[in-house]
Amino acid sequence: MCSIESNPYIDRLQAFQDMAHSPSLTANCQDVVDAFHRDAQAYEAILAAFTETGYGLTLRNDTTNQWTVILEDMSEPGRFRHQTFDQRGFFGHHTMDSIEEVIEDAIDLGYRTVDNGRLEELCMTEEWAEGSRVGALIQQLNSGQINWNQFASQSSPTP
């Protein structure tokens, strides 16, 4: 399904080291070097997990309570996306030309840990249902199907 011809984070590390021109400068920036290594390991692990699992692979953001799921892009055939969500539902997506680009983008945004099954757990909660209800209202507002007053009167939480 996917192959790791090159690791973009190893490439970034090499470019950083080439730019630094000095081992002592690189040593003073150990946190940057460590971040490149962390992301390189995450890239390889996620690519391997995607090769095994395929579409639907879910990643957790290491610093927030957010996740992203890797999918084929249905609105742009031949492209791929990662769809971001939290406990209230979906809130965005990023579309790319390759799975490798999707994985790289997800890592750059902090999604580094495989967390399959989280979407299935969250979508069964009342908080997800309420978030989905409000999300549908936002779509209606944005498409002109309802006006601001209608949105405001319907968007408060259901009892």
N, CA, C and O atoms as a DFTB+ gen file, in Angstrom:
636 C
 N C O
     1  1       0.828      -1.187       0.000
     2  2       0.000       0.000       0.000
     3  2       0.877       1.257       0.000
     4  3       0.750       2.105      -0.883
     5  1       1.756       1.372       0.980
     6  2       2.679       2.510       1.065
     7  2       4.084       1.969       1.242
     8  3       4.287       0.860       1.738
     9  1       5.042       2.769       0.828
    10  2       6.426       2.391       1.084
    11  2       7.164       3.613       1.592
    12  3       6.804       4.749       1.285
    13  1       8.198       3.364       2.371
    14  2       8.965       4.471       2.926
    15  2      10.247       4.623       2.127
    16  3      11.296       4.087       2.486
    17  1      10.136       5.367       1.037
    18  2      11.311       5.623       0.213
    19  2      12.236       6.601       0.915
    20  3      13.457       6.447       0.877
    21  1      11.664       7.594       1.547
    22  2      12.451       8.533       2.342
    23  2      11.576       9.030       3.478
    24  3      10.348       9.030       3.389
    25  1      12.222       9.443       4.524
    26  2      11.505       9.956       5.682
    27  2      11.673      11.479       5.676
    28  3      12.791      11.978       5.804
    29  1      10.570      12.218       5.528
    30  2      10.697      13.674       5.420
    31  2      11.328      14.321       6.658
    32  3      11.919      15.396       6.559
    33  1      11.206      13.682       7.804
    34  2      11.769      14.259       9.030
    35  2      13.279      14.047       9.112
    36  3      13.994      14.878       9.672
    37  1      13.761      12.940       8.556
    38  2      15.207      12.743       8.443
    39  2      15.757      13.760       7.443
    40  3      16.829      14.329       7.649
    41  1      15.008      13.982       6.351
    42  2      15.420      14.988       5.369
    43  2      15.464      16.377       6.004
    44  3      16.389      17.147       5.743
    45  1      14.468      16.705       6.840
    46  2      14.447      18.006       7.521
    47  2      15.630      18.139       8.492
    48  3      16.261      19.192       8.585
    49  1      15.911      17.051       9.207
    50  2      17.044      17.065      10.138
    51  2      18.344      17.306       9.389
    52  3      19.177      18.104       9.819
    53  1      18.514      16.616       8.271
    54  2      19.735      16.789       7.472
    55  2      19.844      18.230       6.975
    56  3      20.924      18.821       7.009
    57  1      18.728      18.794       6.514
    58  2      18.748      20.188       6.039
    59  2      19.085      21.140       7.181
    60  3      19.811      22.115       6.986
    61  1      18.560      20.859       8.369
    62  2      18.870      21.692       9.534
    63  2      20.353      21.610       9.867
    64  3      20.999      22.631      10.103
    65  1      20.889      20.398       9.884
    66  2      22.309      20.222      10.199
    67  2      23.191      20.870       9.137
    68  3      24.229      21.448       9.463
    69  1      22.789      20.780       7.871
    70  2      23.548      21.427       6.800
    71  2      23.521      22.944       6.958
    72  3      24.524      23.619       6.732
    73  1      22.368      23.468       7.346
    74  2      22.220      24.903       7.524
    75  2      23.015      25.400       8.732
    76  3      23.569      26.499       8.708
    77  1      23.066      24.596       9.774
    78  2      23.749      25.011      11.001
    79  2      25.255      25.149      10.785
    80  3      25.888      25.980      11.437
    81  1      25.841      24.360       9.892
    82  2      27.268      24.420       9.561
    83  2      28.179      24.204      10.770
    84  3      29.389      24.397      10.659
    85  1      27.645      23.820      11.888
    86  2      28.488      23.688      13.069
    87  2      27.900      22.654      14.017
    88  3      26.748      22.786      14.430
    89  1      28.664      21.629      14.368
    90  2      28.181      20.646      15.341
    91  2      27.832      21.295      16.684
    92  3      26.915      20.842      17.369
    93  1      28.563      22.360      17.066
    94  2      28.261      22.996      18.354
    95  2      26.922      23.725      18.302
    96  3      26.194      23.748      19.294
    97  1      26.590      24.322      17.156
    98  2      25.286      24.974      17.015
    99  2      24.179      23.930      17.067
   100  3      23.151      24.134      17.713
   101  1      24.392      22.821      16.389
   102  2      23.423      21.730      16.415
   103  2      23.247      21.218      17.845
   104  3      22.125      20.940      18.267
   105  1      24.329      21.093      18.583
   106  2      24.256      20.623      19.971
   107  2      23.467      21.592      20.843
   108  3      22.765      21.166      21.760
   109  1      23.574      22.884      20.569
   110  2      22.810      23.880      21.330
   111  2      21.331      23.879      20.973
   112  3      20.516      24.485      21.669
   113  1      20.997      23.212      19.911
   114  2      19.604      23.115      19.469
   115  2      19.112      21.668      19.595
   116  3      18.390      21.171      18.731
   117  1      19.507      21.012      20.663
   118  2      19.183      19.594      20.823
   119  2      17.675      19.352      20.828
   120  3      17.219      18.300      20.382
   121  1      16.894      20.316      21.329
   122  2      15.443      20.139      21.330
   123  2      14.897      20.045      19.907
   124  3      13.952      19.297      19.659
   125  1      15.471      20.786      18.983
   126  2      15.059      20.715      17.577
   127  2      15.445      19.359      16.999
   128  3      14.639      18.717      16.326
   129  1      16.661      18.927      17.258
   130  2      17.131      17.627      16.775
   131  2      16.253      16.513      17.342
   132  3      15.861      15.599      16.617
   133  1      15.945      16.589      18.639
   134  2      15.088      15.583      19.274
   135  2      13.693      15.557      18.640
   136  3      13.113      14.488      18.452
   137  1      13.161      16.732      18.313
   138  2      11.834      16.804      17.687
   139  2      11.853      16.147      16.309
   140  3      10.913      15.435      15.957
   141  1      12.905      16.375      15.526
   142  2      13.016      15.723      14.218
   143  2      13.060      14.199      14.382
   144  3      12.401      13.472      13.638
   145  1      13.842      13.718      15.364
   146  2      13.915      12.273      15.602
   147  2      12.563      11.717      16.054
   148  3      12.138      10.664      15.581
   149  1      11.889      12.418      16.965
   150  2      10.563      11.995      17.430
   151  2       9.606      11.879      16.257
   152  3       8.897      10.882      16.126
   153  1       9.583      12.897      15.403
   154  2       8.658      12.894      14.274
   155  2       9.041      11.858      13.228
   156  3       8.166      11.283      12.580
   157  1      10.337      11.611      13.055
   158  2      10.780      10.566      12.125
   159  2      10.300       9.196      12.590
   160  3       9.853       8.385      11.780
   161  1      10.390       8.938      13.892
   162  2       9.905       7.662      14.440
   163  2       8.389       7.561      14.297
   164  3       7.867       6.504      13.943
   165  1       7.682       8.652      14.572
   166  2       6.220       8.649      14.433
   167  2       5.826       8.384      12.982
   168  3       4.900       7.615      12.722
   169  1       6.513       9.008      12.048
   170  2       6.220       8.830      10.620
   171  2       6.337       7.363      10.225
   172  3       5.449       6.816       9.572
   173  1       7.432       6.734      10.621
   174  2       7.633       5.332      10.280
   175  2       6.580       4.435      10.937
   176  3       6.074       3.509      10.303
   177  1       6.248       4.704      12.204
   178  2       5.248       3.900      12.916
   179  2       3.860       4.071      12.304
   180  3       3.127       3.096      12.139
   181  1       3.505       5.298      11.971
   182  2       2.177       5.562      11.398
   183  2       2.082       4.971       9.997
   184  3       1.059       4.382       9.647
   185  1       3.123       5.116       9.194
   186  2       3.113       4.536       7.851
   187  2       2.980       3.019       7.927
   188  3       2.249       2.421       7.138
   189  1       3.682       2.395       8.871
   190  2       3.562       0.940       9.050
   191  2       2.155       0.561       9.498
   192  3       1.587      -0.416       9.008
   193  1       1.592       1.329      10.424
   194  2       0.226       1.046      10.896
   195  2      -0.779       1.229       9.772
   196  3      -1.731       0.457       9.661
   197  1      -0.578       2.255       8.930
   198  2      -1.490       2.461       7.800
   199  2      -1.377       1.311       6.812
   200  3      -2.388       0.864       6.271
   201  1      -0.181       0.832       6.571
   202  2       0.014      -0.289       5.661
   203  2      -0.737      -1.514       6.161
   204  3      -1.274      -2.287       5.367
   205  1      -0.775      -1.689       7.481
   206  2      -1.484      -2.829       8.081
   207  2      -2.988      -2.590       8.170
   208  3      -3.773      -3.477       7.836
   209  1      -3.394      -1.413       8.611
   210  2      -4.806      -1.116       8.900
   211  2      -5.551      -0.553       7.702
   212  3      -6.691      -0.937       7.441
   213  1      -4.916       0.354       6.973
   214  2      -5.561       1.014       5.843
   215  2      -6.392       2.204       6.294
   216  3      -6.181       2.763       7.371
   217  1      -7.344       2.577       5.445
   218  2      -8.187       3.736       5.733
   219  2      -8.946       3.526       7.026
   220  3      -9.350       2.411       7.358
   221  1      -9.131       4.605       7.741
   222  2      -9.767       4.540       9.048
   223  2      -8.753       4.573      10.180
   224  3      -9.133       4.624      11.350
   225  1      -7.465       4.545       9.845
   226  2      -6.431       4.645      10.876
   227  2      -6.638       5.955      11.633
   228  3      -6.752       7.021      11.027
   229  1      -6.685       5.867      12.942
   230  2      -6.935       7.041      13.776
   231  2      -5.691       7.386      14.570
   232  3      -5.024       6.513      15.125
   233  1      -5.389       8.682      14.614
   234  2      -4.221       9.196      15.335
   235  2      -4.673      10.183      16.393
   236  3      -5.606      10.957      16.183
   237  1      -4.000      10.148      17.532
   238  2      -4.288      11.063      18.646
   239  2      -3.272      12.185      18.638
   240  3      -2.089      11.968      18.374
   241  1      -3.744      13.383      18.928
   242  2      -2.848      14.523      19.096
   243  2      -2.190      14.377      20.457
   244  3      -2.865      14.122      21.455
   245  1      -0.880      14.536      20.500
   246  2      -0.130      14.301      21.731
   247  2      -0.322      15.388      22.786
   248  3       0.045      15.186      23.944
   249  1      -0.889      16.535      22.412
   250  2      -1.013      17.633      23.374
   251  2      -2.441      18.100      23.610
   252  3      -2.670      18.959      24.461
   253  1      -3.406      17.555      22.876
   254  2      -4.809      17.963      23.041
   255  2      -5.700      16.735      23.049
   256  3      -5.241      15.625      22.781
   257  1      -6.958      16.932      23.352
   258  2      -7.945      15.851      23.246
   259  2      -8.591      15.913      21.870
   260  3      -9.793      16.141      21.733
   261  1      -7.755      15.702      20.851
   262  2      -8.220      15.702      19.467
   263  2      -7.607      14.512      18.747
   264  3      -6.555      13.996      19.125
   265  1      -8.302      14.097      17.698
   266  2      -7.874      12.968      16.901
   267  2      -8.038      13.309      15.434
   268  3      -8.671      14.305      15.084
   269  1      -7.463      12.475      14.575
   270  2      -7.677      12.584      13.139
   271  2      -7.736      11.181      12.564
   272  3      -7.055      10.273      13.041
   273  1      -8.548      11.014      11.547
   274  2      -8.704       9.716      10.905
   275  2      -8.315       9.869       9.439
   276  3      -8.684      10.849       8.792
   277  1      -7.564       8.890       8.916
   278  2      -7.069       8.936       7.541
   279  2      -8.083       8.263       6.622
   280  3      -8.514       7.134       6.857
   281  1      -8.452       8.997       5.562
   282  2      -9.505       8.538       4.654
   283  2      -9.157       8.845       3.203
   284  3      -8.291       9.674       2.920
   285  1      -9.845       8.166       2.288
   286  2      -9.840       8.609       0.901
   287  2     -10.719       9.854       0.860
   288  3     -11.709       9.935       1.588
   289  1     -10.373      10.814       0.026
   290  2     -11.191      12.021      -0.074
   291  2     -12.323      11.763      -1.065
   292  3     -12.084      11.525      -2.249
   293  1     -13.547      11.813      -0.569
   294  2     -14.701      11.519      -1.420
   295  2     -15.072      12.702      -2.311
   296  3     -15.676      12.511      -3.367
   297  1     -14.722      13.912      -1.904
   298  2     -15.064      15.083      -2.711
   299  2     -14.045      15.336      -3.821
   300  3     -14.343      16.038      -4.787
   301  1     -12.850      14.772      -3.688
   302  2     -11.806      14.912      -4.701
   303  2     -11.203      13.531      -4.975
   304  3     -10.167      13.186      -4.407
   305  1     -11.843      12.742      -5.842
   306  2     -11.361      11.385      -6.118
   307  2      -9.879      11.371      -6.483
   308  3      -9.398      12.225      -7.228
   309  1      -9.164      10.380      -5.941
   310  2      -7.743      10.237      -6.189
   311  2      -6.884      10.976      -5.173
   312  3      -5.658      10.878      -5.202
   313  1      -7.529      11.715      -4.275
   314  2      -6.790      12.420      -3.227
   315  2      -7.129      11.792      -1.882
   316  3      -7.999      10.925      -1.792
   317  1      -6.442      12.232      -0.849
   318  2      -6.565      11.633       0.470
   319  2      -6.728      12.749       1.502
   320  3      -6.382      13.901       1.241
   321  1      -7.251      12.400       2.663
   322  2      -7.456      13.412       3.696
   323  2      -7.262      12.823       5.068
   324  3      -7.315      11.609       5.261
   325  1      -7.033      13.717       6.030
   326  2      -7.222      13.328       7.415
   327  2      -8.270      14.270       7.976
   328  3      -8.182      15.490       7.837
   329  1      -9.266      13.667       8.615
   330  2     -10.450      14.365       9.129
   331  2     -10.293      14.487      10.645
   332  3     -10.184      13.481      11.345
   333  1     -10.283      15.721      11.144
   334  2     -10.035      15.963      12.562
   335  2     -11.336      15.988      13.353
   336  3     -12.380      16.412      12.857
   337  1     -11.246      15.520      14.606
   338  2     -12.421      15.487      15.474
   339  2     -11.994      15.534      16.933
   340  3     -10.843      15.272      17.283
   341  1     -12.956      15.875      17.760
   342  2     -12.772      15.799      19.208
   343  2     -14.020      15.149      19.782
   344  3     -14.795      14.541      19.043
   345  1     -14.224      15.267      21.070
   346  2     -15.350      14.584      21.703
   347  2     -16.708      15.124      21.250
   348  3     -17.732      14.486      21.493
   349  1     -16.733      16.309      20.587
   350  2     -17.982      16.909      20.119
   351  2     -18.260      16.634      18.649
   352  3     -19.331      16.984      18.152
   353  1     -17.323      16.019      17.948
   354  2     -17.547      15.709      16.541
   355  2     -16.436      16.208      15.635
   356  3     -15.382      16.653      16.087
   357  1     -16.708      16.119      14.345
   358  2     -15.737      16.535      13.337
   359  2     -15.678      18.059      13.265
   360  3     -16.692      18.740      13.419
   361  1     -14.471      18.584      13.027
   362  2     -14.359      20.031      12.918
   363  2     -13.452      20.492      11.789
   364  3     -13.280      21.698      11.612
   365  1     -12.876      19.602      11.035
   366  2     -12.050      20.038       9.917
   367  2     -11.409      18.877       9.198
   368  3     -11.474      17.733       9.648
   369  1     -10.782      19.187       8.066
   370  2     -10.043      18.161       7.331
   371  2      -8.946      18.829       6.522
   372  3      -8.980      20.031       6.256
   373  1      -7.970      18.012       6.139
   374  2      -6.845      18.456       5.326
   375  2      -6.705      17.451       4.179
   376  3      -6.567      16.251       4.414
   377  1      -6.742      17.945       2.945
   378  2      -6.682      17.091       1.767
   379  2      -5.312      17.199       1.106
   380  3      -4.769      18.291       0.940
   381  1      -4.759      16.033       0.728
   382  2      -3.421      15.961       0.141
   383  2      -3.448      15.014      -1.066
   384  3      -4.433      14.320      -1.319
   385  1      -2.333      15.014      -1.797
   386  2      -2.227      14.170      -2.988
   387  2      -1.779      12.744      -2.705
   388  3      -1.981      11.862      -3.539
   389  1      -1.172      12.497      -1.535
   390  2      -0.689      11.149      -1.228
   391  2      -0.903      10.842       0.260
   392  3      -1.059      11.739       1.089
   393  1      -0.906       9.564       0.557
   394  2      -1.010       9.137       1.954
   395  2       0.182       9.650       2.749
   396  3       0.033      10.086       3.891
   397  1       1.359       9.598       2.145
   398  2       2.556      10.072       2.838
   399  2       2.424      11.545       3.223
   400  3       2.826      11.936       4.318
   401  1       1.861      12.367       2.326
   402  2       1.641      13.787       2.640
   403  2       0.617      13.954       3.758
   404  3       0.762      14.826       4.614
   405  1      -0.411      13.121       3.747
   406  2      -1.427      13.171       4.801
   407  2      -0.788      12.853       6.148
   408  3      -1.030      13.548       7.135
   409  1       0.019      11.812       6.186
   410  2       0.684      11.432       7.437
   411  2       1.627      12.532       7.896
   412  3       1.657      12.864       9.081
   413  1       2.391      13.097       6.983
   414  2       3.314      14.178       7.337
   415  2       2.555      15.384       7.886
   416  3       2.966      15.972       8.887
   417  1       1.464      15.750       7.244
   418  2       0.670      16.888       7.706
   419  2       0.090      16.611       9.092
   420  3       0.106      17.481       9.962
   421  1      -0.417      15.402       9.293
   422  2      -0.979      15.045      10.601
   423  2       0.092      15.149      11.690
   424  3      -0.167      15.691      12.764
   425  1       1.267      14.643      11.423
   426  2       2.365      14.717      12.393
   427  2       2.721      16.171      12.678
   428  3       2.909      16.551      13.834
   429  1       2.815      16.982      11.632
   430  2       3.144      18.400      11.812
   431  2       2.120      19.101      12.700
   432  3       2.450      20.072      13.382
   433  1       0.881      18.615      12.694
   434  2      -0.174      19.200      13.519
   435  2      -0.259      18.568      14.908
   436  3      -1.108      18.949      15.714
   437  1       0.629      17.592      15.192
   438  2       0.695      16.999      16.521
   439  2       0.040      15.637      16.671
   440  3       0.015      15.087      17.771
   441  1      -0.495      15.077      15.583
   442  2      -1.145      13.759      15.634
   443  2      -0.074      12.704      15.386
   444  3       0.249      12.403      14.237
   445  1       0.481      12.136      16.470
   446  2       1.640      11.249      16.347
   447  2       1.418       9.837      16.882
   448  3       2.270       8.968      16.694
   449  1       0.293       9.597      17.541
   450  2       0.095       8.314      18.218
   451  2      -1.116       7.587      17.640
   452  3      -2.211       8.145      17.579
   453  1      -0.914       6.339      17.215
   454  2      -2.028       5.530      16.703
   455  2      -3.006       5.280      17.843
   456  3      -2.609       4.880      18.937
   457  1      -4.283       5.519      17.581
   458  2      -5.332       5.375      18.600
   459  2      -6.616       4.858      17.950
   460  3      -7.669       5.489      18.039
   461  1      -6.509       3.708      17.299
   462  2      -7.671       3.127      16.626
   463  2      -8.785       2.805      17.614
   464  3      -8.530       2.403      18.749
   465  1     -10.008       2.987      17.169
   466  2     -11.175       2.703      17.996
   467  2     -11.739       3.916      18.707
   468  3     -12.860       3.863      19.213
   469  1     -10.997       4.998      18.759
   470  2     -11.463       6.190      19.478
   471  2     -12.701       6.791      18.821
   472  3     -13.632       7.188      19.521
   473  1     -12.731       6.867      17.495
   474  2     -13.895       7.428      16.802
   475  2     -15.150       6.630      17.140
   476  3     -16.204       7.208      17.409
   477  1     -15.040       5.325      17.125
   478  2     -16.190       4.477      17.431
   479  2     -16.687       4.706      18.853
   480  3     -17.894       4.712      19.097
   481  1     -15.760       4.894      19.791
   482  2     -16.139       5.164      21.186
   483  2     -16.841       6.507      21.323
   484  3     -17.902       6.605      21.939
   485  1     -16.241       7.533      20.746
   486  2     -16.772       8.888      20.918
   487  2     -18.115       9.084      20.233
   488  3     -18.976       9.788      20.761
   489  1     -18.311       8.479      19.073
   490  2     -19.554       8.736      18.332
   491  2     -20.772       8.122      19.016
   492  3     -21.899       8.339      18.572
   493  1     -20.567       7.369      20.073
   494  2     -21.684       6.785      20.822
   495  2     -22.086       7.637      22.032
   496  3     -22.991       7.260      22.776
   497  1     -21.430       8.769      22.233
   498  2     -21.692       9.580      23.418
   499  2     -22.736      10.668      23.135
   500  3     -22.972      11.037      21.985
   501  1     -23.347      11.165      24.200
   502  2     -24.310      12.267      24.087
   503  2     -23.608      13.541      23.623
   504  3     -24.184      14.324      22.867
   505  1     -22.366      13.754      24.070
   506  2     -21.626      14.945      23.674
   507  2     -21.391      14.964      22.161
   508  3     -21.472      16.023      21.538
   509  1     -21.102      13.808      21.568
   510  2     -20.921      13.714      20.122
   511  2     -22.242      14.011      19.415
   512  3     -22.268      14.753      18.433
   513  1     -23.335      13.435      19.908
   514  2     -24.647      13.661      19.286
   515  2     -25.001      15.145      19.298
   516  3     -25.494      15.677      18.304
   517  1     -24.750      15.808      20.416
   518  2     -25.044      17.243      20.515
   519  2     -24.137      18.032      19.574
   520  3     -24.605      18.945      18.893
   521  1     -22.877      17.702      19.526
   522  2     -21.964      18.382      18.612
   523  2     -22.363      18.190      17.159
   524  3     -22.252      19.117      16.356
   525  1     -22.821      17.006      16.819
   526  2     -23.268      16.727      15.453
   527  2     -24.525      17.528      15.121
   528  3     -24.681      18.006      13.997
   529  1     -25.413      17.673      16.090
   530  2     -26.638      18.457      15.890
   531  2     -26.276      19.916      15.602
   532  3     -26.796      20.515      14.661
   533  1     -25.388      20.477      16.410
   534  2     -24.974      21.868      16.216
   535  2     -24.196      22.011      14.907
   536  3     -24.353      23.010      14.205
   537  1     -23.364      21.032      14.573
   538  2     -22.634      21.065      13.306
   539  2     -23.571      21.109      12.109
   540  3     -23.311      21.821      11.139
   541  1     -24.655      20.356      12.174
   542  2     -25.647      20.375      11.092
   543  2     -26.304      21.754      10.986
   544  3     -26.570      22.238       9.886
   545  1     -26.563      22.377      12.131
   546  2     -27.125      23.736      12.117
   547  2     -26.154      24.735      11.489
   548  3     -26.560      25.619      10.735
   549  1     -24.870      24.583      11.809
   550  2     -23.855      25.469      11.232
   551  2     -23.832      25.315       9.709
   552  3     -23.717      26.305       8.987
   553  1     -23.941      24.085       9.223
   554  2     -23.978      23.858       7.774
   555  2     -25.201      24.529       7.161
   556  3     -25.111      25.130       6.091
   557  1     -26.346      24.428       7.838
   558  2     -27.559      25.075       7.331
   559  2     -27.399      26.588       7.305
   560  3     -27.820      27.240       6.351
   561  1     -26.794      27.149       8.344
   562  2     -26.549      28.588       8.393
   563  2     -25.602      29.008       7.269
   564  3     -25.865      29.980       6.561
   565  1     -24.508      28.278       7.108
   566  2     -23.516      28.624       6.085
   567  2     -24.058      28.492       4.664
   568  3     -23.619      29.207       3.764
   569  1     -25.003      27.586       4.460
   570  2     -25.568      27.392       3.118
   571  2     -26.783      28.274       2.869
   572  3     -27.364      28.232       1.784
   573  1     -27.179      29.081       3.868
   574  2     -28.311      29.992       3.695
   575  2     -29.667      29.352       3.909
   576  3     -30.690      29.979       3.635
   577  1     -29.702      28.122       4.392
   578  2     -30.978      27.451       4.627
   579  2     -31.711      28.007       5.846
   580  3     -32.939      27.966       5.917
   581  1     -30.934      28.534       6.815
   582  2     -31.516      29.199       7.981
   583  2     -30.768      30.508       8.198
   584  3     -29.636      30.669       7.741
   585  1     -31.412      31.452       8.906
   586  2     -30.739      32.718       9.189
   587  2     -30.143      32.680      10.596
   588  3     -30.320      31.711      11.335
   589  1     -29.430      33.760      10.952
   590  2     -28.742      33.816      12.243
   591  2     -29.709      33.645      13.416
   592  3     -29.397      32.925      14.364
   593  1     -30.863      34.286      13.370
   594  2     -31.828      34.175      14.476
   595  2     -32.314      32.737      14.637
   596  3     -32.456      32.249      15.758
   597  1     -32.565      32.070      13.534
   598  2     -32.983      30.670      13.598
   599  2     -31.858      29.808      14.166
   600  3     -32.098      28.919      14.983
   601  1     -30.649      30.076      13.732
   602  2     -29.509      29.320      14.240
   603  2     -29.366      29.532      15.740
   604  3     -29.226      28.569      16.495
   605  1     -29.402      30.792      16.175
   606  2     -29.214      31.096      17.588
   607  2     -30.293      30.450      18.460
   608  3     -30.010      29.969      19.557
   609  1     -31.524      30.445      17.964
   610  2     -32.602      29.864      18.787
   611  2     -32.522      28.346      18.839
   612  3     -33.005      27.736      19.793
   613  1     -31.919      27.728      17.830
   614  2     -31.843      26.260      17.794
   615  2     -30.513      25.702      18.302
   616  3     -30.413      24.505      18.570
   617  1     -29.496      26.545      18.437
   618  2     -28.168      26.016      18.741
   619  2     -27.912      25.836      20.232
   620  3     -26.912      25.221      20.604
   621  1     -28.771      26.346      21.087
   622  2     -28.559      26.101      22.517
   623  2     -28.791      24.622      22.784
   624  3     -29.604      23.986      22.113
   625  1     -28.077      24.073      23.764
   626  2     -28.164      22.628      24.031
   627  2     -29.601      22.169      24.272
   628  3     -30.417      22.874      24.867
   629  1     -29.871      20.974      23.791
   630  2     -31.194      20.392      24.015
   631  2     -31.296      19.957      25.479
   632  3     -30.302      19.553      26.083
   633  1     -32.515      20.043      26.048
   634  2     -32.673      19.695      27.479
   635  2     -32.436      18.238      27.764
   636  3     -32.535      17.809      28.914
